[in-house]
PDB file of C-alpha atoms in Angstrom:
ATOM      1  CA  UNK Q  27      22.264 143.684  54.429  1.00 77.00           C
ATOM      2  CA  UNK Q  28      26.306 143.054  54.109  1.00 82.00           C
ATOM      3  CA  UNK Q  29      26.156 140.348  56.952  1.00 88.00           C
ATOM      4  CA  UNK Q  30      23.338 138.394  54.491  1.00 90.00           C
ATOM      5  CA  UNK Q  31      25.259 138.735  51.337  1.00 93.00           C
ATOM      6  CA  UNK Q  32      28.492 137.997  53.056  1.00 93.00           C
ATOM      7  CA  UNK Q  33      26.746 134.499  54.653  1.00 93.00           C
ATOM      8  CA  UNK Q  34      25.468 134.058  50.788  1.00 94.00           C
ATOM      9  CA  UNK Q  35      29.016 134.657  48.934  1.00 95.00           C
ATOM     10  CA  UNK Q  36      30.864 132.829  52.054  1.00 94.00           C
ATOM     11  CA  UNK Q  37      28.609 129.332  50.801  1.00 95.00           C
ATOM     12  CA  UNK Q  38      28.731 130.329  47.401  1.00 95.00           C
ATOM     13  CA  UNK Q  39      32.500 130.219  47.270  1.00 96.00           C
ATOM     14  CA  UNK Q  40      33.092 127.361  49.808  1.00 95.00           C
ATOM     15  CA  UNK Q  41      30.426 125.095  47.828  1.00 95.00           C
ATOM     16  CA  UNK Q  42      32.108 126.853  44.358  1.00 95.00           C
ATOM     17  CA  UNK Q  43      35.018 125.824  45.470  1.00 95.00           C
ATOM     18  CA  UNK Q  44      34.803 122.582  46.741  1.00 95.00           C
ATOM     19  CA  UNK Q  45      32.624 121.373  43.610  1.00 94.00           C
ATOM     20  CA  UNK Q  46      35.542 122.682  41.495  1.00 95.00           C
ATOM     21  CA  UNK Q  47      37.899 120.269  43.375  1.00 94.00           C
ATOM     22  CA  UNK Q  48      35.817 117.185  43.172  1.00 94.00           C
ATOM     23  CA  UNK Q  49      35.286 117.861  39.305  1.00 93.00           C
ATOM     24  CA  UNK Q  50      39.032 118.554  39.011  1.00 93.00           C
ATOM     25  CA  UNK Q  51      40.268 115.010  40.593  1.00 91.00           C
ATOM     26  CA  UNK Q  52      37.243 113.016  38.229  1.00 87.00           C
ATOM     27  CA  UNK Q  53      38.724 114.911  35.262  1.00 86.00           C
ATOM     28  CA  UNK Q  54      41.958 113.598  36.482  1.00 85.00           C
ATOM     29  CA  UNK Q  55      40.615 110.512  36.568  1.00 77.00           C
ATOM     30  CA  UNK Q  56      39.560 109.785  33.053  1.00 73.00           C
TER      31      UNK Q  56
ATOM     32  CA  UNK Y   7      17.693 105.166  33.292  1.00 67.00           C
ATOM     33  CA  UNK Y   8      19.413 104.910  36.521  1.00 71.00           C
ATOM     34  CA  UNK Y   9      22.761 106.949  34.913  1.00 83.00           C
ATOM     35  CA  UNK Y  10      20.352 109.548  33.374  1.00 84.00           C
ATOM     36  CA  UNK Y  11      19.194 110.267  36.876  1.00 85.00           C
ATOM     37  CA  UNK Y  12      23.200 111.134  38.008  1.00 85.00           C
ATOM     38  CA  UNK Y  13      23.557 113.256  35.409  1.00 87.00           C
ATOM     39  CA  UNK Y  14      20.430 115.188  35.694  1.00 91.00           C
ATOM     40  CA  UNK Y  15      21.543 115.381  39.459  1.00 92.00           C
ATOM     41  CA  UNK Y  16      24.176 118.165  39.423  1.00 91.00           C
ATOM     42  CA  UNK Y  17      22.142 120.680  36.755  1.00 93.00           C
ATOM     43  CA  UNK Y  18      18.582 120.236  39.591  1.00 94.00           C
ATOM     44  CA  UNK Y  19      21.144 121.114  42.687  1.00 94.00           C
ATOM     45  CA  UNK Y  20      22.854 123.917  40.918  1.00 95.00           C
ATOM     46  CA  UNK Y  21      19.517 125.238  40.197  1.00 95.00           C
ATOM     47  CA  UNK Y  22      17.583 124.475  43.316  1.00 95.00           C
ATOM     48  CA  UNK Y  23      20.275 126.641  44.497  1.00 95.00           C
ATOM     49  CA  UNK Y  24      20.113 129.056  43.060  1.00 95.00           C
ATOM     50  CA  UNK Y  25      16.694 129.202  42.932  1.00 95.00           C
ATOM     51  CA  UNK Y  26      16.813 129.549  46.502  1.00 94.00           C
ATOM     52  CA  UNK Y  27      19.510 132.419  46.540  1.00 93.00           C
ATOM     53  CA  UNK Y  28      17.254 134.385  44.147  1.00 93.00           C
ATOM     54  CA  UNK Y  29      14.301 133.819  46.860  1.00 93.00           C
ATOM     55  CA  UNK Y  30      16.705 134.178  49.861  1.00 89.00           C
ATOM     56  CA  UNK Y  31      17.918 137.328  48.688  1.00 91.00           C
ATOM     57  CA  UNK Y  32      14.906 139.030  47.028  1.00 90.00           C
ATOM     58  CA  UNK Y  33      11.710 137.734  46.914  1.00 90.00           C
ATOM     59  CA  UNK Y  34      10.791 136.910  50.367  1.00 87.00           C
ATOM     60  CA  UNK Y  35       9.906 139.611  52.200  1.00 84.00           C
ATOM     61  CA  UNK Y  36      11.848 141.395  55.321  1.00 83.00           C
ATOM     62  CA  UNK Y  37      11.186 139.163  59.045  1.00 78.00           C
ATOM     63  CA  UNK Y  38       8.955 141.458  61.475  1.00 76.00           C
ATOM     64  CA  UNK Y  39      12.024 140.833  64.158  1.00 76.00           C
ATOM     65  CA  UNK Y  40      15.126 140.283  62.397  1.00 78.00           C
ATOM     66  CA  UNK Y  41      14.635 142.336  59.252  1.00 80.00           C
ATOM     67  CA  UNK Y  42      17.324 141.101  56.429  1.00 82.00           C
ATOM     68  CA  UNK Y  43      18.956 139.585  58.812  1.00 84.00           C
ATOM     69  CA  UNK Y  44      16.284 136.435  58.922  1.00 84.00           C
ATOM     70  CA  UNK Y  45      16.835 135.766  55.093  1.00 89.00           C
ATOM     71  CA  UNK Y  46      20.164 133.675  56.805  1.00 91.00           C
ATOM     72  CA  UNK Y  47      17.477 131.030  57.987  1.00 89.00           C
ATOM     73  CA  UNK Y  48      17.335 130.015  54.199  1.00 92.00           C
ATOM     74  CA  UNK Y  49      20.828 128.889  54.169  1.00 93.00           C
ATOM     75  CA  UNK Y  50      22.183 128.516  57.893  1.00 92.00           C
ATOM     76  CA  UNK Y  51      19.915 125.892  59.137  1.00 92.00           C
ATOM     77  CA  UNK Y  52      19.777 123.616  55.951  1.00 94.00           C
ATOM     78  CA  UNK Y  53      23.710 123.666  55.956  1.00 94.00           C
ATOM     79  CA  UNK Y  54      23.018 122.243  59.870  1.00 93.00           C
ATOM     80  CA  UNK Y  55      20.820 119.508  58.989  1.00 93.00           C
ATOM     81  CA  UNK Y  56      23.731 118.143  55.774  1.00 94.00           C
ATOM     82  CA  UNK Y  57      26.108 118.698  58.228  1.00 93.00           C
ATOM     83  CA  UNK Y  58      25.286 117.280  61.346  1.00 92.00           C
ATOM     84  CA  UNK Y  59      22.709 115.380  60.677  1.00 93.00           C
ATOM     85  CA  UNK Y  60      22.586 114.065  56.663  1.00 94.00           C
ATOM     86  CA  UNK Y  61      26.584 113.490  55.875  1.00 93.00           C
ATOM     87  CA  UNK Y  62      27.613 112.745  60.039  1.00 92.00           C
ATOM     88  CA  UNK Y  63      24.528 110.132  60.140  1.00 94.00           C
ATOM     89  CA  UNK Y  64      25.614 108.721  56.371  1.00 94.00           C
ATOM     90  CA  UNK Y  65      29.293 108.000  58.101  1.00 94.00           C
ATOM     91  CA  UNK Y  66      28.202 106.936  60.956  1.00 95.00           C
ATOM     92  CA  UNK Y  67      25.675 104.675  59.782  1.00 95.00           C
ATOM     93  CA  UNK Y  68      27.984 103.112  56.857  1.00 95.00           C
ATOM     94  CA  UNK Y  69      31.025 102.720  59.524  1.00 94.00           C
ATOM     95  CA  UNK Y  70      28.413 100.750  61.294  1.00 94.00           C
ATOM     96  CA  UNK Y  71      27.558  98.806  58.235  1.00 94.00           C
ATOM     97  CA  UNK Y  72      31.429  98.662  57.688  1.00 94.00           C
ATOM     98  CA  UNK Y  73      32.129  97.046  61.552  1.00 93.00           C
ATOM     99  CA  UNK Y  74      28.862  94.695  60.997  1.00 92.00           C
ATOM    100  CA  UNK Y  75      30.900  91.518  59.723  1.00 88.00           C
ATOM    101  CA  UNK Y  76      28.142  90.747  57.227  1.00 89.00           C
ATOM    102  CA  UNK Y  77      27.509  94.380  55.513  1.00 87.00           C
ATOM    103  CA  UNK Y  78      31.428  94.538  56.105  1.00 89.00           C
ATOM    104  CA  UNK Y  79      32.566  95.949  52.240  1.00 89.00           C
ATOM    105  CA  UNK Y  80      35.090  98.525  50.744  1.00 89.00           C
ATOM    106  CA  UNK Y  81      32.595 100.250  49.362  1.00 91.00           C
ATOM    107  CA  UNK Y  82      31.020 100.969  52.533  1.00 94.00           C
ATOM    108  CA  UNK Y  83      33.873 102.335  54.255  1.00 94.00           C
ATOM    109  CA  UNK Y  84      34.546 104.806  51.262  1.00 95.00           C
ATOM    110  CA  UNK Y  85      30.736 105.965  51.405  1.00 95.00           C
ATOM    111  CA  UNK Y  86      31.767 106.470  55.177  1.00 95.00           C
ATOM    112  CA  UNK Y  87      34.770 108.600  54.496  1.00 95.00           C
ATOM    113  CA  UNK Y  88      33.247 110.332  51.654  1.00 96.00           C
ATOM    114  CA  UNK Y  89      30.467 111.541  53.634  1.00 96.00           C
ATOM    115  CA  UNK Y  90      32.662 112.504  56.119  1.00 95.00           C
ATOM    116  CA  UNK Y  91      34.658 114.930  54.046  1.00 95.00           C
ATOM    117  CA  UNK Y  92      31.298 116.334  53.144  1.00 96.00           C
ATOM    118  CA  UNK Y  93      30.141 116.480  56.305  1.00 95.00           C
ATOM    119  CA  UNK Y  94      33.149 118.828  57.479  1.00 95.00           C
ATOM    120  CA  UNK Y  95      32.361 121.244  54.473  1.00 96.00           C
ATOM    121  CA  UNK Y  96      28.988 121.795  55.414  1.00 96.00           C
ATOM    122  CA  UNK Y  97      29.904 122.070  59.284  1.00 95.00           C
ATOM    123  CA  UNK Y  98      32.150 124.763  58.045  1.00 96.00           C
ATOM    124  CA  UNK Y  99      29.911 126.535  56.480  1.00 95.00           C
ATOM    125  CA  UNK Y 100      27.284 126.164  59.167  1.00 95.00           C
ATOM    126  CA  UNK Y 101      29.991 127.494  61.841  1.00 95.00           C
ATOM    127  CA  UNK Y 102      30.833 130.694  59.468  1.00 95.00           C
ATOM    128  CA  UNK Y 103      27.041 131.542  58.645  1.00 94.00           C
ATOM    129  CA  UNK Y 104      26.198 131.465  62.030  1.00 92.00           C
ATOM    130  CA  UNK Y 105      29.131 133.369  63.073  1.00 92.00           C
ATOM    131  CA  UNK Y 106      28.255 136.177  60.503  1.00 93.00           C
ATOM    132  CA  UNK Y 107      24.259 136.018  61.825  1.00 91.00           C
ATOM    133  CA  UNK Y 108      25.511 136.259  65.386  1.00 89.00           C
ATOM    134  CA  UNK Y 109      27.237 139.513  65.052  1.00 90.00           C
ATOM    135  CA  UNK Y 110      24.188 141.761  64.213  1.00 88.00           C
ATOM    136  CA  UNK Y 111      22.153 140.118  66.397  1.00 87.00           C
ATOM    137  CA  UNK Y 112      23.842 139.341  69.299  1.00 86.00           C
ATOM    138  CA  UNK Y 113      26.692 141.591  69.193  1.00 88.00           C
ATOM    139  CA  UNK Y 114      29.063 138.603  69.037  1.00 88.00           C
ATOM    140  CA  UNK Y 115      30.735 136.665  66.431  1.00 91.00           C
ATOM    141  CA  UNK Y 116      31.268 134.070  68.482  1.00 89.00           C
ATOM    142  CA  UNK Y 117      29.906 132.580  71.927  1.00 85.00           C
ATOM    143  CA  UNK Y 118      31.035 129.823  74.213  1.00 89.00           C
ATOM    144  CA  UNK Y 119      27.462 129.042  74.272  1.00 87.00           C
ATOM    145  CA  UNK Y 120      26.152 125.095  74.277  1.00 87.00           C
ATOM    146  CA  UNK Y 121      25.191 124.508  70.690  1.00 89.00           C
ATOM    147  CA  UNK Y 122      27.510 126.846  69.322  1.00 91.00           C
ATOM    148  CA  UNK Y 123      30.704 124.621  71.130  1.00 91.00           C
ATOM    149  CA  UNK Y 124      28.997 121.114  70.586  1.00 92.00           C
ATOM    150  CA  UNK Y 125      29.117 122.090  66.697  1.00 93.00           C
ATOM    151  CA  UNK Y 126      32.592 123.091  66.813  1.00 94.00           C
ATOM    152  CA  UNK Y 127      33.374 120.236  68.262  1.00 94.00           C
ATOM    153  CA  UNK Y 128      31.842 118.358  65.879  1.00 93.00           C
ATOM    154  CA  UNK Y 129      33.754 119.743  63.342  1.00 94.00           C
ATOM    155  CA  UNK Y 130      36.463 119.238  65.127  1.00 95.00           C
ATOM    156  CA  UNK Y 131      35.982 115.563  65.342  1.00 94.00           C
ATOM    157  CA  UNK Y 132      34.979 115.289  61.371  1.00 95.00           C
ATOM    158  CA  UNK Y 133      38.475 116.948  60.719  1.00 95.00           C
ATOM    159  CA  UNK Y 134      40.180 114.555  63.113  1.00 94.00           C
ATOM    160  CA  UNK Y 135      38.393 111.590  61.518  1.00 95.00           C
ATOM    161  CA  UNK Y 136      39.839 112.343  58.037  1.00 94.00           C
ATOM    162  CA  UNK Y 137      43.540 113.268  59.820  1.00 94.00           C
ATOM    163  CA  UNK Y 138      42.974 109.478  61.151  1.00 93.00           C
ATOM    164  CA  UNK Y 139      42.540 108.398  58.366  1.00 91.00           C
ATOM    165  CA  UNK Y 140      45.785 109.203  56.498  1.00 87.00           C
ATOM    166  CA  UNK Y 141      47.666 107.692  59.495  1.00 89.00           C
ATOM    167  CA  UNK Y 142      46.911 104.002  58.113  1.00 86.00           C
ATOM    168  CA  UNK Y 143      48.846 102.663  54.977  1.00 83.00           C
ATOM    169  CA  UNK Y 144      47.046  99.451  55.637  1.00 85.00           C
ATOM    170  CA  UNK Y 145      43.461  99.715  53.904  1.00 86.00           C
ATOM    171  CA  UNK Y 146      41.948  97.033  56.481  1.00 89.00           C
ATOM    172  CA  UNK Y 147      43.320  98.632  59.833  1.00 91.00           C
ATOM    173  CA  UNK Y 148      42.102 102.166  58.381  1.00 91.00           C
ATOM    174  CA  UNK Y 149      38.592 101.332  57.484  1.00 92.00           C
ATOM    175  CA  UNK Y 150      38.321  99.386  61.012  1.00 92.00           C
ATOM    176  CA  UNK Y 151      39.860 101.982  63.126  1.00 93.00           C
ATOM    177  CA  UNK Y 152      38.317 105.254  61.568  1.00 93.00           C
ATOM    178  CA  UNK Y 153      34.346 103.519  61.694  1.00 94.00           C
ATOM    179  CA  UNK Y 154      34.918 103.031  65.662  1.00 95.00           C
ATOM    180  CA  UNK Y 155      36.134 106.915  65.813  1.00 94.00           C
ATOM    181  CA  UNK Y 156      33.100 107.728  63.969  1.00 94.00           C
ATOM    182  CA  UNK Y 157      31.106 105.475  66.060  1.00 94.00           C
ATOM    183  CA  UNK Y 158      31.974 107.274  69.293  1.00 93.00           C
ATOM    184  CA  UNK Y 159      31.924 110.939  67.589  1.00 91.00           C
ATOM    185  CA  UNK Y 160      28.268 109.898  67.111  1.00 91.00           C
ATOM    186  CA  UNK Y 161      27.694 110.573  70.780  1.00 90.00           C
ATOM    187  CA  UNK Y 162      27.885 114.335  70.181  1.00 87.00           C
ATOM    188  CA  UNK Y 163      24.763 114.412  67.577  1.00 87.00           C
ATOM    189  CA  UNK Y 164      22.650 114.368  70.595  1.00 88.00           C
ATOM    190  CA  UNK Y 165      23.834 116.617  72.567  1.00 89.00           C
ATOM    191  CA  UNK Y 166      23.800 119.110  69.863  1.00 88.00           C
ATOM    192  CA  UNK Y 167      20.626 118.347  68.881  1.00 85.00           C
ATOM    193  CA  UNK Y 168      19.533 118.716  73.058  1.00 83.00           C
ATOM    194  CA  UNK Y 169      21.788 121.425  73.899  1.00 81.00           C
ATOM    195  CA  UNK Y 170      18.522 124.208  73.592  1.00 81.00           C
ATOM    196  CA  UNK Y 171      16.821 121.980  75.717  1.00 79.00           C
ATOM    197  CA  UNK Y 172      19.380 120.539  77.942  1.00 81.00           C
ATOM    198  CA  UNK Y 173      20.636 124.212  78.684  1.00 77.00           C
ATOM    199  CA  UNK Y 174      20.233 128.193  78.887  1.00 77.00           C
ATOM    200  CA  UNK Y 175      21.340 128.936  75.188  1.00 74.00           C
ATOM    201  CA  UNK Y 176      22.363 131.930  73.755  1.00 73.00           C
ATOM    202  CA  UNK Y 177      21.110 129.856  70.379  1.00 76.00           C
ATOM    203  CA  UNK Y 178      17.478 129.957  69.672  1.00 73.00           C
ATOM    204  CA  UNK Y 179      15.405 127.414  69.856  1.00 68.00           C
ATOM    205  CA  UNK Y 180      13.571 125.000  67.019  1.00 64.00           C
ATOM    206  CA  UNK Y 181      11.982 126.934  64.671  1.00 61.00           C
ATOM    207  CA  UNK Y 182       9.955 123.910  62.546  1.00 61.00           C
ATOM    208  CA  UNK Y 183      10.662 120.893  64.736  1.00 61.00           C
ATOM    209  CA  UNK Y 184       8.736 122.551  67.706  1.00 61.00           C
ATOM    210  CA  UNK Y 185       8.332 120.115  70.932  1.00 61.00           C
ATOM    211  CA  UNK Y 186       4.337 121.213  70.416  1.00 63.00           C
ATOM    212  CA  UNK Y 187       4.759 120.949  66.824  1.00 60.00           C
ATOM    213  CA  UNK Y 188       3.833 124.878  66.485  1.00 63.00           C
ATOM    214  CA  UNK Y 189       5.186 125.943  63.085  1.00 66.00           C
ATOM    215  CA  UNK Y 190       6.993 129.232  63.353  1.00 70.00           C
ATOM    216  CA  UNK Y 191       7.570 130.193  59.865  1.00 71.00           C
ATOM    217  CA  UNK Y 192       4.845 130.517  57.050  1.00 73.00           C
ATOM    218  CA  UNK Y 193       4.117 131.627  53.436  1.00 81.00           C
ATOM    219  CA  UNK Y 194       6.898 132.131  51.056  1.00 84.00           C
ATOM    220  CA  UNK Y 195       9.431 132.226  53.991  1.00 86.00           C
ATOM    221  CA  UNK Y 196       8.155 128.332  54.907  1.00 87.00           C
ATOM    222  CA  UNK Y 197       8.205 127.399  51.090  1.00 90.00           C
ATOM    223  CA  UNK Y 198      12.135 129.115  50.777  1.00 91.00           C
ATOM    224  CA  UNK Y 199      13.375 127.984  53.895  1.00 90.00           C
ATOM    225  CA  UNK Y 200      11.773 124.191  53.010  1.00 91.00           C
ATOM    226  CA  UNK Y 201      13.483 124.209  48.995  1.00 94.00           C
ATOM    227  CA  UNK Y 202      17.158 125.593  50.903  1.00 94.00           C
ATOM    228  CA  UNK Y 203      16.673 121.914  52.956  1.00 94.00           C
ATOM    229  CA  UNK Y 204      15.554 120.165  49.223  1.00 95.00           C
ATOM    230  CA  UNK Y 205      18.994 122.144  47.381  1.00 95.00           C
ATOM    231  CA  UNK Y 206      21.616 121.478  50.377  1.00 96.00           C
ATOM    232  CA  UNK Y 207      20.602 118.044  50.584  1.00 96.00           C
ATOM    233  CA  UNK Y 208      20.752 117.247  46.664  1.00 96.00           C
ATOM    234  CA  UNK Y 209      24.156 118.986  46.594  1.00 95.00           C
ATOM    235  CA  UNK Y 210      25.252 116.285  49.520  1.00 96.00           C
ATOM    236  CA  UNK Y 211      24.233 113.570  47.319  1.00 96.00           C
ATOM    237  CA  UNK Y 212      25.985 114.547  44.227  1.00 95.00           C
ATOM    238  CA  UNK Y 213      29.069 115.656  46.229  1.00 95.00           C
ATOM    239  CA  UNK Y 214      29.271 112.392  47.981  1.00 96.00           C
ATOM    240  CA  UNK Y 215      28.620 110.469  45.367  1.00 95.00           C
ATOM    241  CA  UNK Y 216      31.549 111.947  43.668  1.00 94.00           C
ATOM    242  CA  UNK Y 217      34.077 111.906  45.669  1.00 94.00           C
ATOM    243  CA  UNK Y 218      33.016 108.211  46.214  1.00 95.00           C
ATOM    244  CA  UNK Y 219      33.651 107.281  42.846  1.00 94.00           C
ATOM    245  CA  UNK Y 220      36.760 109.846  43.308  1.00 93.00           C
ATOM    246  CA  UNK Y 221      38.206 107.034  46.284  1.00 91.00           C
ATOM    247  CA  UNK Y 222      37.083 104.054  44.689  1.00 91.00           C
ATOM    248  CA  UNK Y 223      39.118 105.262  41.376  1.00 89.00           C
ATOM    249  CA  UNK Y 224      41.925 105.846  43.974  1.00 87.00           C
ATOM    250  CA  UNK Y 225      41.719 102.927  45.844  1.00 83.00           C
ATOM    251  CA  UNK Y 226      41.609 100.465  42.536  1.00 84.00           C
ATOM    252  CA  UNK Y 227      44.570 102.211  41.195  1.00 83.00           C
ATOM    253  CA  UNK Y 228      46.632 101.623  44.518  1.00 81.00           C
ATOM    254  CA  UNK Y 229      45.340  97.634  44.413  1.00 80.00           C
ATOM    255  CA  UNK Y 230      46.469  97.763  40.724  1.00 84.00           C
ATOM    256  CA  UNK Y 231      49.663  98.930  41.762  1.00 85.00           C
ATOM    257  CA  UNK Y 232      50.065  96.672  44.191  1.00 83.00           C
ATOM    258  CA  UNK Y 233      49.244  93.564  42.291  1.00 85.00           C
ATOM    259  CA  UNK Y 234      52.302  94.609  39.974  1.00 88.00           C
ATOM    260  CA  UNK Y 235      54.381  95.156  42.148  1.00 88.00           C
ATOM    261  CA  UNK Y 236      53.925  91.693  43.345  1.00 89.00           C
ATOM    262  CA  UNK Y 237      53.790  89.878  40.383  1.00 88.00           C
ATOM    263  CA  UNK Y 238      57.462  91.828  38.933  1.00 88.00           C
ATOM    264  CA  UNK Y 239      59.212  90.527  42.228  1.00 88.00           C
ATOM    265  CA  UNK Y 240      57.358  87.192  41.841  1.00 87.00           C
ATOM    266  CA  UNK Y 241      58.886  86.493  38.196  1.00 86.00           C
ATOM    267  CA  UNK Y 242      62.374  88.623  39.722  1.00 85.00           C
ATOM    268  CA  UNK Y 243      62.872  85.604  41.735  1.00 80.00           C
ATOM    269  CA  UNK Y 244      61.901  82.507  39.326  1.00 72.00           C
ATOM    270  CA  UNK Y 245      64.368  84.160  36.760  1.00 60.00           C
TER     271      UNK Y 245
END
């Protein structure tokens, strides 16, 4: 079961992570 | 109406997926092959079809729309490179999932194997797009030059797409999209692995559509900049 939670925290924290750098720049923005 | 839609957008994606975690992980019940190891099919193939097919087809089709003297806009070629960007996230994520289902199963993390290369090089070619990209100062020559690259990186969709068919894969084959249309996957399983395809592809819209309106803040500040810059030396030489 580690592989399956490591595929699920590997997306969670790329996704997490991108998401927090789009929101970032548009904060930036305003 | 239209704006209340965008914002409801990102609150649905976050919880479509997590919804489909929380099924993923442990509600649907163990594969009779695989065991745990199957509850990857809720994220691994859905991250495929943003990446390869959803954000690559959205740049390749608005660099199209961008080369096309009548569609030919701005906006178009930011919709291209913002879908782009996307596009290499998911492909990413759809290399390292894969990766981490190959070594239980086939012993492996990785394989020179058909589908598994024609990804990478995919990926490869998404990167290389935006790296393209940054090489231009001039907007024109950019948007021109980086819709032809993604015009001829379009030629490897098919060949991942093929590559099960085309040749001996250590990849399995289609596992919905069967060439007798024979659904492999049923129940709960069907209903997870069908909202994972729902959640990735509302979290491509919302992230594309904001880091559009990311470049096309960018973009209008740089034109700004320009335009005053012209207009100080302008009155520098009248005075």
């Amino acid at each position: 079961m580690n592989y399956v939670y490591g595929g699920y925290i590997v997306t969670a924290v790329v996704l997490g992570g991108y998401c927090a750098y789009l929101l970032g720049a548009r904060r930036r923005d305003r | 109406m239209k704006n209340l839609w965008w914002r409801a957008l990102g609150p649905v994606t976050l919880i479509s997926l997590l919804l489909t975690g929380w099924l993923g992980l442990w509600v649907t019940p163990r594969a009779q092959e695989q065991g745990d190891f199957a509850r990857l099919v809720y994220l691994h193939p859905a991250e495929a079809w943003v990446g390869i097919y959803l954000s690559f087809g959205t740049a390749v089709v608005a660099s199209g729309l961008y080369l096309w003297p009548r569609t030919r806009r701005a906006s178009v070629d930011l919709v291209a490179a913002s879908a782009m960007e996307v596009s290499v996230v998911f492909l990413v994520l759809t290399l390292v999932t894969g990766s981490i289902w190959g070594r239980p199963t086939w012993g492996v993390w990785w394989a020179w194997d058909a589908r598994l290369t024609s990804t990478a090089v995919m990926a490869v070619l998404a990167l290389g797009y935006l790296a393209y990209r940054y090489s231009f100062e001039d907007p024109t020559r950019r948007a021109q030059r980086s819709a032809i690259l993604a015009l001829i990186s379009a030629v490897n969709v098919p060949i991942i797409h093929f590559s099960v068919v085309w040749w001996k894969t250590l990849h399995q084959g289609a596992t919905v999209l069967t060439p007798g249309a024979s659904i492999k996957i049923h129940g709960i399983m069907a209903w997870t692995m069908l909202l994972s395809f729902v959640a990735f592809t509302l979290c491509f819209v919302w992230m594309t559509r904001v880091r559009y309106l990311i470049a096309r803040r960018a973009q209008e500040g740089a034109s700004a900049r320009l335009a005053s810059a012209i207009a100080a030396r302008q009155s520098e030489s009248g005075a």
